[in-house]
XYZ file of C-alpha atoms in Angstrom:
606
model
C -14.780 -24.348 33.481
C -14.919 -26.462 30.633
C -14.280 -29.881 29.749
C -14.419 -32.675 26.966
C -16.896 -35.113 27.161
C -17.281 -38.499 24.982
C -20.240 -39.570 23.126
C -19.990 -43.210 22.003
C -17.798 -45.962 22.273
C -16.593 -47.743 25.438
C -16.719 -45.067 27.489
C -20.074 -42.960 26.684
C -20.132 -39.928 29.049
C -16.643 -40.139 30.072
C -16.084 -36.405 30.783
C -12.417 -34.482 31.260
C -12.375 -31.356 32.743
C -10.007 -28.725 31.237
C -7.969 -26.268 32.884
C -6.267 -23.566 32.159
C -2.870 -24.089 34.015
C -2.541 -26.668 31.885
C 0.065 -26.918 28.575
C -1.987 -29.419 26.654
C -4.173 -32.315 26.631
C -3.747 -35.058 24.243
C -6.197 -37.262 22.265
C -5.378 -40.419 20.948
C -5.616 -43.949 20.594
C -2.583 -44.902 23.360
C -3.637 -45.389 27.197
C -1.446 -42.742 28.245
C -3.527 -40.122 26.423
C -5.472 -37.693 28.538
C -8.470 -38.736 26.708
C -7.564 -42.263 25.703
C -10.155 -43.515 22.285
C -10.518 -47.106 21.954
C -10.756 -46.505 17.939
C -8.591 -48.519 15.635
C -8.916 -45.164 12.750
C -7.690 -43.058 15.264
C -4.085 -42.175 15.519
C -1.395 -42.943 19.000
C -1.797 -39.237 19.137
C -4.417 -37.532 17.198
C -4.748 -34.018 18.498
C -4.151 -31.848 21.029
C -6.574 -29.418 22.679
C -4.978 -26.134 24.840
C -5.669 -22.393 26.597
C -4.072 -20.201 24.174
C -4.988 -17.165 27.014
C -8.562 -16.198 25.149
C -9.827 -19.237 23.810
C -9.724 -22.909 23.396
C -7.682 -24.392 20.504
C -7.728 -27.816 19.209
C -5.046 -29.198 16.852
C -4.490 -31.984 14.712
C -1.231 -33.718 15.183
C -0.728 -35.398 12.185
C -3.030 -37.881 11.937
C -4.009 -40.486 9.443
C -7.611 -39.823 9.220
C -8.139 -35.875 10.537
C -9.847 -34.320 13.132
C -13.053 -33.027 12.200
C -15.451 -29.845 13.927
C -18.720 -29.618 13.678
C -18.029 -31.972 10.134
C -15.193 -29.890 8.732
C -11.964 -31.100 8.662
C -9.437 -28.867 10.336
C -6.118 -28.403 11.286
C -6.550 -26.071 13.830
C -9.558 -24.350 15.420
C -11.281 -22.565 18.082
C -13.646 -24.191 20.071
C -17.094 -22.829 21.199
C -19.136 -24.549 23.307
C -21.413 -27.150 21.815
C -18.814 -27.756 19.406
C -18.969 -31.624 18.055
C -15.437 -33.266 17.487
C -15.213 -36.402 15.833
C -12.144 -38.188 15.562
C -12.006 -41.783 13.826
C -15.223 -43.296 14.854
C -15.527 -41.698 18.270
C -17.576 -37.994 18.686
C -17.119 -35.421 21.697
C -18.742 -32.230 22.526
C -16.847 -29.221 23.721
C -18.736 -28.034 26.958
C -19.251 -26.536 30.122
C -19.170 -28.010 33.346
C -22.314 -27.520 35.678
C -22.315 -25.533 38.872
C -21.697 -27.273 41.957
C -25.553 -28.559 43.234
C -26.476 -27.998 39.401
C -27.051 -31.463 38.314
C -26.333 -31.710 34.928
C -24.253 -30.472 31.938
C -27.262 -29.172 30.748
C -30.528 -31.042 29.002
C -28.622 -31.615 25.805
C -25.227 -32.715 26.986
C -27.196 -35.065 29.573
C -29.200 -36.238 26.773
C -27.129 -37.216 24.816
C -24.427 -39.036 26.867
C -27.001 -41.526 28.498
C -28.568 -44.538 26.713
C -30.145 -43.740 23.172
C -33.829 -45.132 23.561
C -34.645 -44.955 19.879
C -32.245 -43.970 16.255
C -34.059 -43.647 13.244
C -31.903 -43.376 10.429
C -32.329 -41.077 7.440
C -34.258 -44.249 5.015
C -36.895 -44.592 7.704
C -37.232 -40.772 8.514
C -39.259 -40.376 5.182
C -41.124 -43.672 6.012
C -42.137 -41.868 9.418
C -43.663 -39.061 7.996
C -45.723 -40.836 5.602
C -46.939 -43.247 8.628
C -47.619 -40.072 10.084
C -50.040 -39.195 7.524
C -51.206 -42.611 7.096
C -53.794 -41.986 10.547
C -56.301 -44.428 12.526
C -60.035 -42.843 13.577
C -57.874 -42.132 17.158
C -58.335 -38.707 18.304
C -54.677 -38.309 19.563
C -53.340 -39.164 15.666
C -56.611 -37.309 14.024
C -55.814 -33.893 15.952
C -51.528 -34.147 15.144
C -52.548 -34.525 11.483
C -54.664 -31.414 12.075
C -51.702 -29.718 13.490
C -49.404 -30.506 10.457
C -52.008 -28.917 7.950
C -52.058 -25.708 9.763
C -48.622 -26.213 10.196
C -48.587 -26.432 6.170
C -50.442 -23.521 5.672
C -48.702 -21.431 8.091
C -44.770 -22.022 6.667
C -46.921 -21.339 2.937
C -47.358 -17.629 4.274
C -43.964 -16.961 5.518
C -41.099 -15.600 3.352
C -38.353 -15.534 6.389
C -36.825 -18.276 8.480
C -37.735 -16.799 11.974
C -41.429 -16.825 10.814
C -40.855 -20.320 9.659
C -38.965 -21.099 13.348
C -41.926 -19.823 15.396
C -44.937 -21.755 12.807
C -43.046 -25.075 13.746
C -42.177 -24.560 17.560
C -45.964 -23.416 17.897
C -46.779 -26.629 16.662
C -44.169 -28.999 18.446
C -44.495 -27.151 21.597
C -48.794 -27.700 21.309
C -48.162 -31.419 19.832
C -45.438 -32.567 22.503
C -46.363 -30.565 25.352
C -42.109 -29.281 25.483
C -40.948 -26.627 27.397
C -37.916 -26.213 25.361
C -37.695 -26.625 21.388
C -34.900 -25.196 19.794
C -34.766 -24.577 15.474
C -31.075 -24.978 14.950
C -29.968 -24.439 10.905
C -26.312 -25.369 10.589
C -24.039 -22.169 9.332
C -20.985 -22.008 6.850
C -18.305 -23.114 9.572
C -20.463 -26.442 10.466
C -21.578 -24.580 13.864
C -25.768 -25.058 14.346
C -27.272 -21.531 14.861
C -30.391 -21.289 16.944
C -32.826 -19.888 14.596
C -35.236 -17.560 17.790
C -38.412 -17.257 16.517
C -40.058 -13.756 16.533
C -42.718 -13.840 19.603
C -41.825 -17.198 21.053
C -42.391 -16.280 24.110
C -38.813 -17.153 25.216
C -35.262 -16.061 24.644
C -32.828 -18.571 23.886
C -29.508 -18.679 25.876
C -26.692 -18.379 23.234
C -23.765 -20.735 24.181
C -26.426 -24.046 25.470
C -24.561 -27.414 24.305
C -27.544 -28.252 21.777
C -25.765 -31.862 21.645
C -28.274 -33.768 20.620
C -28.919 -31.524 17.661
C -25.359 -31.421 16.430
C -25.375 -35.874 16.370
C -29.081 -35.685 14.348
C -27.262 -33.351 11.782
C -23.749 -35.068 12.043
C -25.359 -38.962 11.450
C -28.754 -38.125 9.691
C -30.437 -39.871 12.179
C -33.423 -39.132 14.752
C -32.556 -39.463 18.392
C -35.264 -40.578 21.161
C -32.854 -40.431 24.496
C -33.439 -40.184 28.067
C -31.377 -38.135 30.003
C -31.693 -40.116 33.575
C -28.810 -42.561 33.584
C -31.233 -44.934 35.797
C -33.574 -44.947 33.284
C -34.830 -48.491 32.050
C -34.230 -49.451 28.520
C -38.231 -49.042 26.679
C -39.989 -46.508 24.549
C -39.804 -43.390 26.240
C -37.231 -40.485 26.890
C -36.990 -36.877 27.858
C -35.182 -35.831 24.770
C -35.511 -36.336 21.353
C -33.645 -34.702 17.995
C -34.314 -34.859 14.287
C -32.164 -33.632 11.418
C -34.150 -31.281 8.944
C -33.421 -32.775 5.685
C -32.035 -30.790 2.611
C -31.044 -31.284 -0.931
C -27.238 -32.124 -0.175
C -27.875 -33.375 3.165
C -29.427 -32.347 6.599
C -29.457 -28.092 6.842
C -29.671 -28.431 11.022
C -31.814 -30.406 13.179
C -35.054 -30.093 15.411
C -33.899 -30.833 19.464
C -37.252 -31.083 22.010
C -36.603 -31.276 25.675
C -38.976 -31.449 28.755
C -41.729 -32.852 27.809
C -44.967 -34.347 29.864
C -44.085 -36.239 33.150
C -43.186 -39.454 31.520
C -41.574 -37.901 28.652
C -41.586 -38.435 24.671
C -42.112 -41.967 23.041
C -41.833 -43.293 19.338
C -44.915 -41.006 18.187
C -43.813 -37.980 19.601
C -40.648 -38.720 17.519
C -42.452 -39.342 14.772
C -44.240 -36.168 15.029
C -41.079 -34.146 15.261
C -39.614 -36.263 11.938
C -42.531 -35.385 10.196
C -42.585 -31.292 10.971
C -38.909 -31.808 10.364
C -39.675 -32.893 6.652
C -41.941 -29.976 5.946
C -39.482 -27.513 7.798
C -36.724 -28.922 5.286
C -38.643 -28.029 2.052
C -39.984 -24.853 3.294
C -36.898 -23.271 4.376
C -34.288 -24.623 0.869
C -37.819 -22.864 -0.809
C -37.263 -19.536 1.407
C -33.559 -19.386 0.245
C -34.518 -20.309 -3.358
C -36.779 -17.569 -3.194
C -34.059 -15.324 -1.537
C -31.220 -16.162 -4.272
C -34.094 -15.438 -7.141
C -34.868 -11.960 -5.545
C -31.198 -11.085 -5.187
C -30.580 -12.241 -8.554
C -33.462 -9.694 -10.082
C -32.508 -7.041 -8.214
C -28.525 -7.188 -9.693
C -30.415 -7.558 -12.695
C -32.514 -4.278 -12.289
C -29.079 -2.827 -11.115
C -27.776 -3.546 -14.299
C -30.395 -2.866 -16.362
C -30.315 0.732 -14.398
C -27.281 0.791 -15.074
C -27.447 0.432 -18.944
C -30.705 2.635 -18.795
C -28.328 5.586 -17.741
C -26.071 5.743 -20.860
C -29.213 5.414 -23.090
C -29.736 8.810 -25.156
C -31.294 9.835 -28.339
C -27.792 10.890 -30.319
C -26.783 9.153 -32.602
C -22.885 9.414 -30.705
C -24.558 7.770 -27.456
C -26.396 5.840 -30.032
C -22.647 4.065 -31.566
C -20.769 4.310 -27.930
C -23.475 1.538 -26.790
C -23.536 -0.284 -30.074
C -19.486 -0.537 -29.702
C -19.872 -1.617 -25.840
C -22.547 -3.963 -27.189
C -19.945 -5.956 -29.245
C -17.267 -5.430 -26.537
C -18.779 -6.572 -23.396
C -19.200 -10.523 -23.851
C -15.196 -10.502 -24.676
C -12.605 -10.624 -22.175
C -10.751 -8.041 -24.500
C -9.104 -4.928 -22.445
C -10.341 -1.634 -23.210
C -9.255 1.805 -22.929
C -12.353 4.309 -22.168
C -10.980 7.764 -23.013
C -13.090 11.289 -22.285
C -13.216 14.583 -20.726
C -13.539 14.426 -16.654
C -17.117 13.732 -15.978
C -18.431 12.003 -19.468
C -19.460 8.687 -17.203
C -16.338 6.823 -17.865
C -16.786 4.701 -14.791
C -20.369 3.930 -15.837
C -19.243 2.452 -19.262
C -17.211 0.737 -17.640
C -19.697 -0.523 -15.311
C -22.287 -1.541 -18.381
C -19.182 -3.213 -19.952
C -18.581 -5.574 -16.663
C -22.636 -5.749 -16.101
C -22.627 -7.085 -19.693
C -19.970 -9.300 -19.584
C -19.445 -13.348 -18.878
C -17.996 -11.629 -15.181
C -21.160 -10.198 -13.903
C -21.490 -12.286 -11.546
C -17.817 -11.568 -10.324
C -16.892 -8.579 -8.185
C -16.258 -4.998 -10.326
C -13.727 -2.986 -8.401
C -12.905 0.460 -9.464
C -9.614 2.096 -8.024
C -8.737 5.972 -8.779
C -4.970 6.014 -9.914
C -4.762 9.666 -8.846
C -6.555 9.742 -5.438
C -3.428 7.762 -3.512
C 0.166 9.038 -3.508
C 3.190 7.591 -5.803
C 3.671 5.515 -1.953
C 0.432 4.125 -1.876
C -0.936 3.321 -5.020
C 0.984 -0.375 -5.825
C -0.286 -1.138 -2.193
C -3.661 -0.351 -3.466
C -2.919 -2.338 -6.017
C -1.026 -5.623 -5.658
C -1.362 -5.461 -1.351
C 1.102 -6.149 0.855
C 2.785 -8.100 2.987
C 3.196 -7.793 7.243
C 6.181 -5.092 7.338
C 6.600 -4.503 4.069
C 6.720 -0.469 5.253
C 5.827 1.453 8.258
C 2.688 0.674 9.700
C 1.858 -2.420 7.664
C 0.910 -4.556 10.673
C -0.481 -7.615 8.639
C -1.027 -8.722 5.191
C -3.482 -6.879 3.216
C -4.712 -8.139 -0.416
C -4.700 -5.230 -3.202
C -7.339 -4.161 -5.763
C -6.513 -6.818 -8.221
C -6.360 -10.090 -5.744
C -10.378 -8.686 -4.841
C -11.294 -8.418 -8.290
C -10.356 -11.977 -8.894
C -12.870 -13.793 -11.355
C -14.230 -9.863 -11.836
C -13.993 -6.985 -13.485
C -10.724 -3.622 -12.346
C -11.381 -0.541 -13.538
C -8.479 1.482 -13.299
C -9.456 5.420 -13.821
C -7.126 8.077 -14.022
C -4.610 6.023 -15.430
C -2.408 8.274 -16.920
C -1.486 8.896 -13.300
C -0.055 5.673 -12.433
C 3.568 5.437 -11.363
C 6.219 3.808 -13.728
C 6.741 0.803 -10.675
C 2.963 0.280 -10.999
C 3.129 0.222 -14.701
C 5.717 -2.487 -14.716
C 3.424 -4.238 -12.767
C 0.138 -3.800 -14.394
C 2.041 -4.795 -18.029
C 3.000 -8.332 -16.454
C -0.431 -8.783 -15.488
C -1.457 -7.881 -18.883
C 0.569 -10.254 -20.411
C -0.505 -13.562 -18.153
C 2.368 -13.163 -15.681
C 1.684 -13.205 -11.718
C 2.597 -10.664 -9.656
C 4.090 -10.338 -6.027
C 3.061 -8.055 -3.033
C 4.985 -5.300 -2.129
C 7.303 -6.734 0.639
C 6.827 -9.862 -0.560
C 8.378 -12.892 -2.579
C 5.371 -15.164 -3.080
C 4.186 -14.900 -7.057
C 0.110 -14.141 -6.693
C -2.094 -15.142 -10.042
C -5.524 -13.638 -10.706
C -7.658 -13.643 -13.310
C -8.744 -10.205 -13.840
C -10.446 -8.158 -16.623
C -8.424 -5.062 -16.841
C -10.565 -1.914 -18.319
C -8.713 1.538 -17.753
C -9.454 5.297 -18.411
C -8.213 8.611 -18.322
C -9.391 11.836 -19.587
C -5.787 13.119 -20.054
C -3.587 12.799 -23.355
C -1.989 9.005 -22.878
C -0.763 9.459 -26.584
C 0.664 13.317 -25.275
C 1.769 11.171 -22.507
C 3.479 8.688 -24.170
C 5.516 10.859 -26.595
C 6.698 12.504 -23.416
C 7.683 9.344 -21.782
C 5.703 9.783 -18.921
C 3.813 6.964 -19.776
C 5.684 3.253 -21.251
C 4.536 3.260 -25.048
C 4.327 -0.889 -24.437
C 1.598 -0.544 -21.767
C -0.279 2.156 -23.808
C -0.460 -0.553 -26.544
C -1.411 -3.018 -24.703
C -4.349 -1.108 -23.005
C -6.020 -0.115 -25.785
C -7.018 -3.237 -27.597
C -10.000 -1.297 -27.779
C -10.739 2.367 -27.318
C -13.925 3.822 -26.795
C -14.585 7.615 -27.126
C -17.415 9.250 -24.919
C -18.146 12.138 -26.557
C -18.041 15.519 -23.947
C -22.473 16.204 -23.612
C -22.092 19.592 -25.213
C -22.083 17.215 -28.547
C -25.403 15.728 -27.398
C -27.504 18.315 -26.897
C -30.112 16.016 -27.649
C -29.328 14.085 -24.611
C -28.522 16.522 -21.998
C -32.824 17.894 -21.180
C -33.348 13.781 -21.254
C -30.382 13.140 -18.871
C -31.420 16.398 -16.659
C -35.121 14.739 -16.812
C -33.789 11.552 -15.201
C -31.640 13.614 -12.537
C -35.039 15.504 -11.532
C -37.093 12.490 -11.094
C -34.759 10.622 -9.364
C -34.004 13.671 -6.805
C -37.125 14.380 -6.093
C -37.535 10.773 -4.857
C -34.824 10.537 -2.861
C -35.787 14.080 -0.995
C -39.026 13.326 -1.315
C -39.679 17.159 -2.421
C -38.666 19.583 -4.766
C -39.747 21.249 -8.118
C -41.543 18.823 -10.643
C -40.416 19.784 -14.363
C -38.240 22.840 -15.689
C -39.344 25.822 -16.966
C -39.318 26.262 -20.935
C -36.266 28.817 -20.526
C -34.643 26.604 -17.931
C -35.170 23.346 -20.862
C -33.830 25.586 -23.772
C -30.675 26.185 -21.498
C -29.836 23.075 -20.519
C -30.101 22.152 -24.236
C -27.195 25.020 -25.595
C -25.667 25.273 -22.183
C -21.875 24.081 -22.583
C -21.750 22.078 -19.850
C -17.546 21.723 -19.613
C -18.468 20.139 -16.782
C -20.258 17.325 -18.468
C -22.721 14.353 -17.335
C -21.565 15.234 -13.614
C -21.856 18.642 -13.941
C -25.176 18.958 -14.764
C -26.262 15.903 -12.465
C -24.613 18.299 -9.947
C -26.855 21.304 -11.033
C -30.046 19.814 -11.173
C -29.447 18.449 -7.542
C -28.989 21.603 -5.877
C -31.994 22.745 -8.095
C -34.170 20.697 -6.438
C -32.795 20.794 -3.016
C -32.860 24.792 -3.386
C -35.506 25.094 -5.811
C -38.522 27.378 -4.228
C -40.988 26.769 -6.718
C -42.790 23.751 -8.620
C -40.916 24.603 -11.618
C -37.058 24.793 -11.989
C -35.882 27.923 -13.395
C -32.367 29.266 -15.304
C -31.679 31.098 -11.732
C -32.242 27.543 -10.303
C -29.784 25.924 -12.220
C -26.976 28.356 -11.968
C -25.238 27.284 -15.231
C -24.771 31.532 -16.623
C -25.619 32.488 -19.586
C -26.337 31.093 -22.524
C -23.717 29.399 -25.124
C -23.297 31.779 -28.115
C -21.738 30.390 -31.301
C -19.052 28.095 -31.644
C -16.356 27.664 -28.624
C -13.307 29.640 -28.858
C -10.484 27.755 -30.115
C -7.999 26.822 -27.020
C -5.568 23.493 -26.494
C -7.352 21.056 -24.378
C -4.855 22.125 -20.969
C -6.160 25.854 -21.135
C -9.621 24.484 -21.705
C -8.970 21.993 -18.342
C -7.632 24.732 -16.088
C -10.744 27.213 -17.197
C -13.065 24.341 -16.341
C -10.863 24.066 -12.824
C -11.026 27.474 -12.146
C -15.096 27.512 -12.749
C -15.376 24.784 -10.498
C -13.372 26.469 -7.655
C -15.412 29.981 -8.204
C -18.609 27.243 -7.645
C -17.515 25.856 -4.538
C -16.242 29.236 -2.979
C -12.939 27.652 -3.058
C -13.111 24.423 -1.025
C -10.457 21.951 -2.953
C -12.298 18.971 -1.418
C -15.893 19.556 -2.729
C -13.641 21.004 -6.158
C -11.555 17.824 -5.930
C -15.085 15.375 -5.626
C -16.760 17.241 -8.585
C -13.740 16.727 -10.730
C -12.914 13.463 -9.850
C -9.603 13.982 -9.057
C -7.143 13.584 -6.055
C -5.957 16.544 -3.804
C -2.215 16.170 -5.264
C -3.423 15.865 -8.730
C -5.505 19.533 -8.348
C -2.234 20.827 -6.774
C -0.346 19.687 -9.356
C -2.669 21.503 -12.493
C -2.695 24.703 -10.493
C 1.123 25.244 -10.392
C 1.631 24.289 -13.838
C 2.563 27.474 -15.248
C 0.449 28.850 -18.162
């Protein structure tokens, strides 16, 4: 069972109980209202609250001034229990009702709906904790000061925010003598988290109304209560709450419960307000830290990144000068190569360069889905748009928003999705498939193939107007049989970083194995030799990596025979199917190609 129960106002503690069997219950400022609020801000009627069959659902009905949950404004949620609804001036928690014999809504709902002993609002917090510090020759204030240095130099040797949870309810728990102290950080929806510390000694009960908590966040103010409704107004309570402060405002709040027979007073509060200060600071310092080491490591990632396309020829040498000037523009660019130059990882330097590196980089192979599929991929759908599209999904482009979109293979885009992709191109928004609703993004387009576009074009497979358009700027990656200077320093790289992912394998290649990687043809490019050197070292028997190991034949001998580049492809196709033993799907991953794509080169005739 569950009900509503009121906080403040005329009625404090004024509890409805829900059920199920019922169609609604209203909120409002009329009499007639199943929970009447005597609150001149709030609307005749304000919100509903009803069983949808799962969960509980509030609703605001049009109000003047909202309905708020946990201190978002909503119109429409789900309730969880210990959820904090404040409409107008008036605040009520969504909880459960105690067992029969059970005596309370539990220590935080009790807590806070009986008489507030003490408030101390967010000005006089800080005051408290410098009174705090500011201590008599009294052994009581002498050994709490004690406790907030260790305190001090405990949260200075944590770097997470459970060890930060368990240095502070060490100390509150020895300070205050609770039973119960609960860390509680609010998350992105509003809703306070319990932060459980590791070792504590106790484990929390998900779901407990931490009520008090959620008002010390909501106001900014500390909270001295107690929970018996007999209890005589003075300087004592059983409960007491504190928000921990933060840069924009309090980050969650510090609730103590159970405490020594006749319960906290005004220094025990003052205690909590002051652990609550250094808990504030420590943990915004944790995340600072956090958001630093995140940010180094994308910047290792990218500096990885550009390491990889680093070579000593002087072609590698003028593809990263070019990408160089390219990158900090929002210019598209058409990356053109043989299959497996590292097309996607100039286009990854180019986004990890660019104003968007911060933004997402989503790459999308034009010839791994079907002629069906692809503008789905794309530009999404809506619910029903075909068979089996049970809800609305967002395409490639609407989650590259603010990004980067590399489109590879794009000479095998369909002529609906090249319609589509030119609008885009030119500033125009685009609509789902099945849908009606024009969708805007703001997208970096950078697109590649390894096929003929111009061949393409003249055969008007591919609109001449797009083609244009895509290649603002073209960069050529020249095939690694033209950098023979790069291909033993590329094949070093592969080695070293096999051998620590395996955590075995040969260390260096022999002198014949070096000389043949160097004349070696590779028509299989960057991927085909990261491919050899891989099952080198996961085969390799030795400590040094022979010719055998490398299984690349023989070596080149004079120039390459003269062939057209689509005898050339289906030679290097029918290598790579010899090398597999004939499995299309390993063929298909090496080549980078789809399954209908590979079909489609073997029954071209010759």
């Amino acid at each position: 069972m569950f009900q509503l129960v009121q906080l403040d106002g005329a009625a404090p503690g004024f509890a409805v109980q829900l059920s199920e069997s019922q169609e609604n219950y209203t909120i409002g400022r009329e009499a007639s209202r199943d929970l009447p609020i005597d609150d001149n801000t709030a609307s005749r009627l304000h919100a509903r609250v009803w069983f949808d069959g799962a969960h509980w659902q509030i609703e605001d009905c049009g109000s003047r001034n909202g309905t708020q949950v946990n201190g978002q404004m909503v119109l429409r949620a789900t309730l969880q229990v210990g959820d904090l609804i404040c409409i107008g001036d008036r605040q009520f928690v969504f909880a459960t009702v105690a067992e029969e014999g059970g005596g309370e809504l539990g220590a935080a709902v009790s807590a806070a709906t009986s008489t507030v002993v003490v408030r101390v609002s967010a000005p006089e917090q800080r005051a408290a904790f410098l009174e705090e510090l500011r201590v008599e020759s009294s052994s009581a204030p002498v050994r709490r000061l004690s406790l907030l240095c260790r305190l001090a130099t405990k949260m200075h040797e944590q770097a997470t925010l459970n060890g930060l949870a368990e240095a502070a309810t060490e100390v509150l728990a020895d300070a205050l003598e609770s039973s119960t102290v609960d860390i509680l950080l609010a998350s992105p929806d509003g809703r306070l988290r319990r932060v459980v510390p590791a070792g504590a000694g106790r484990q929390a009960t998900e779901g407990t109304e931490n009520v008090l908590a959620a008002l010390a966040t909501q106001n900014n103010e500390a909270y001295l209560t107690d929970s018996r409704d007999s209890a005589p107004m003075g300087e004592r309570g059983r409960a007491l709450a504190t928000p921990i402060p933060g840069r924009q405002g309090p980050r969650g709040a510090i609730e103590c419960r159970d405490g020594r027979p006749d319960g906290f007073d005004r220094a025990d509060l003052v205690f909590a307000i002051a652990v609550a200060q250094q808990l504030g600071l420590a943990v915004e310092n944790v995340e600072h830290r956090e958001q630093l080491e995140q940010s180094n490591e994308q910047l290792r990632q990218r500096l990885t990144h550009h390491a990889r396309l680093l070579g000593r020829s002087s072609a590698i040498g003028d593809l990263l000068e070019q990408i160089g000037r390219v990158a900090p523009t929002n210019s598209t660019v058409l990356v053109l190569g043989e299959s497996g130059v590292g097309k996607e990882m100039v286009a990854q330097t180019i986004h990890d360069m660019s104003g968007r590196a911060t933004g997402p980089f989503v790459a999308v192979n034009c010839a791994a889905f079907n002629e069906s599929l692809l503008e789905s991929e794309l530009f999404g759908h809506e619910a029903g748009a075909f068979t089996g599209a049970e809800r609305r999904r967002l395409g490639q482009f609407e989650q590259a928003h603010a990004g980067t979109i590399f489109l590879d293979e794009i000479g095998e885009m369909t002529p609906a999705c090249q319609s589509k992709l030119l609008r885009i191109l030119e500033g125009h928004p685009f609509e789902r498939l099945g849908g009606s609703s024009p969708v805007r993004v703001d997208v970096r387009v950078l697109a590649a193939t390894h096929r003929d576009i111009r061949g393409l074009v003249a055969k008007q497979e591919f609109r001449e107007d797009l083609y244009y358009r895509l290649r603002v700027i073209e960069l050529n990656i020249p095939p690694l049989r033209d950098r023979e200077d790069d291909s033993l320093e590329l094949a070093v790289t592969f080695l070293e970083r096999f051998r620590r992912e395996t955590g075995r394998g040969p260390a260096r290649f022999s002198k014949a194995a070096a000389q043949a990687i160097r004349s070696y043809g590779w028509p299989g490019n960057v991927r085909e030799l990261k491919n050899a050197v891989e099952r080198a070292v996961v085969l390799g028997p030795g400590d040094e990596i022979t010719v055998d190991d490398l299984g690349i034949g023989k070596r080149r001998e004079g120039p390459n025979p003269l062939v057209t580049l689509d005898e050339l492809e289906q030679r290097h196709i029918e290598f790579v199917l010899r090398a597999v033993g004939g499995n299309k799907t390993q063929a298909c991953k090496i080549l980078g190609i789809g399954r209908g794509t590979l079909y489609k080169k073997l029954s071209r005739p010759a």
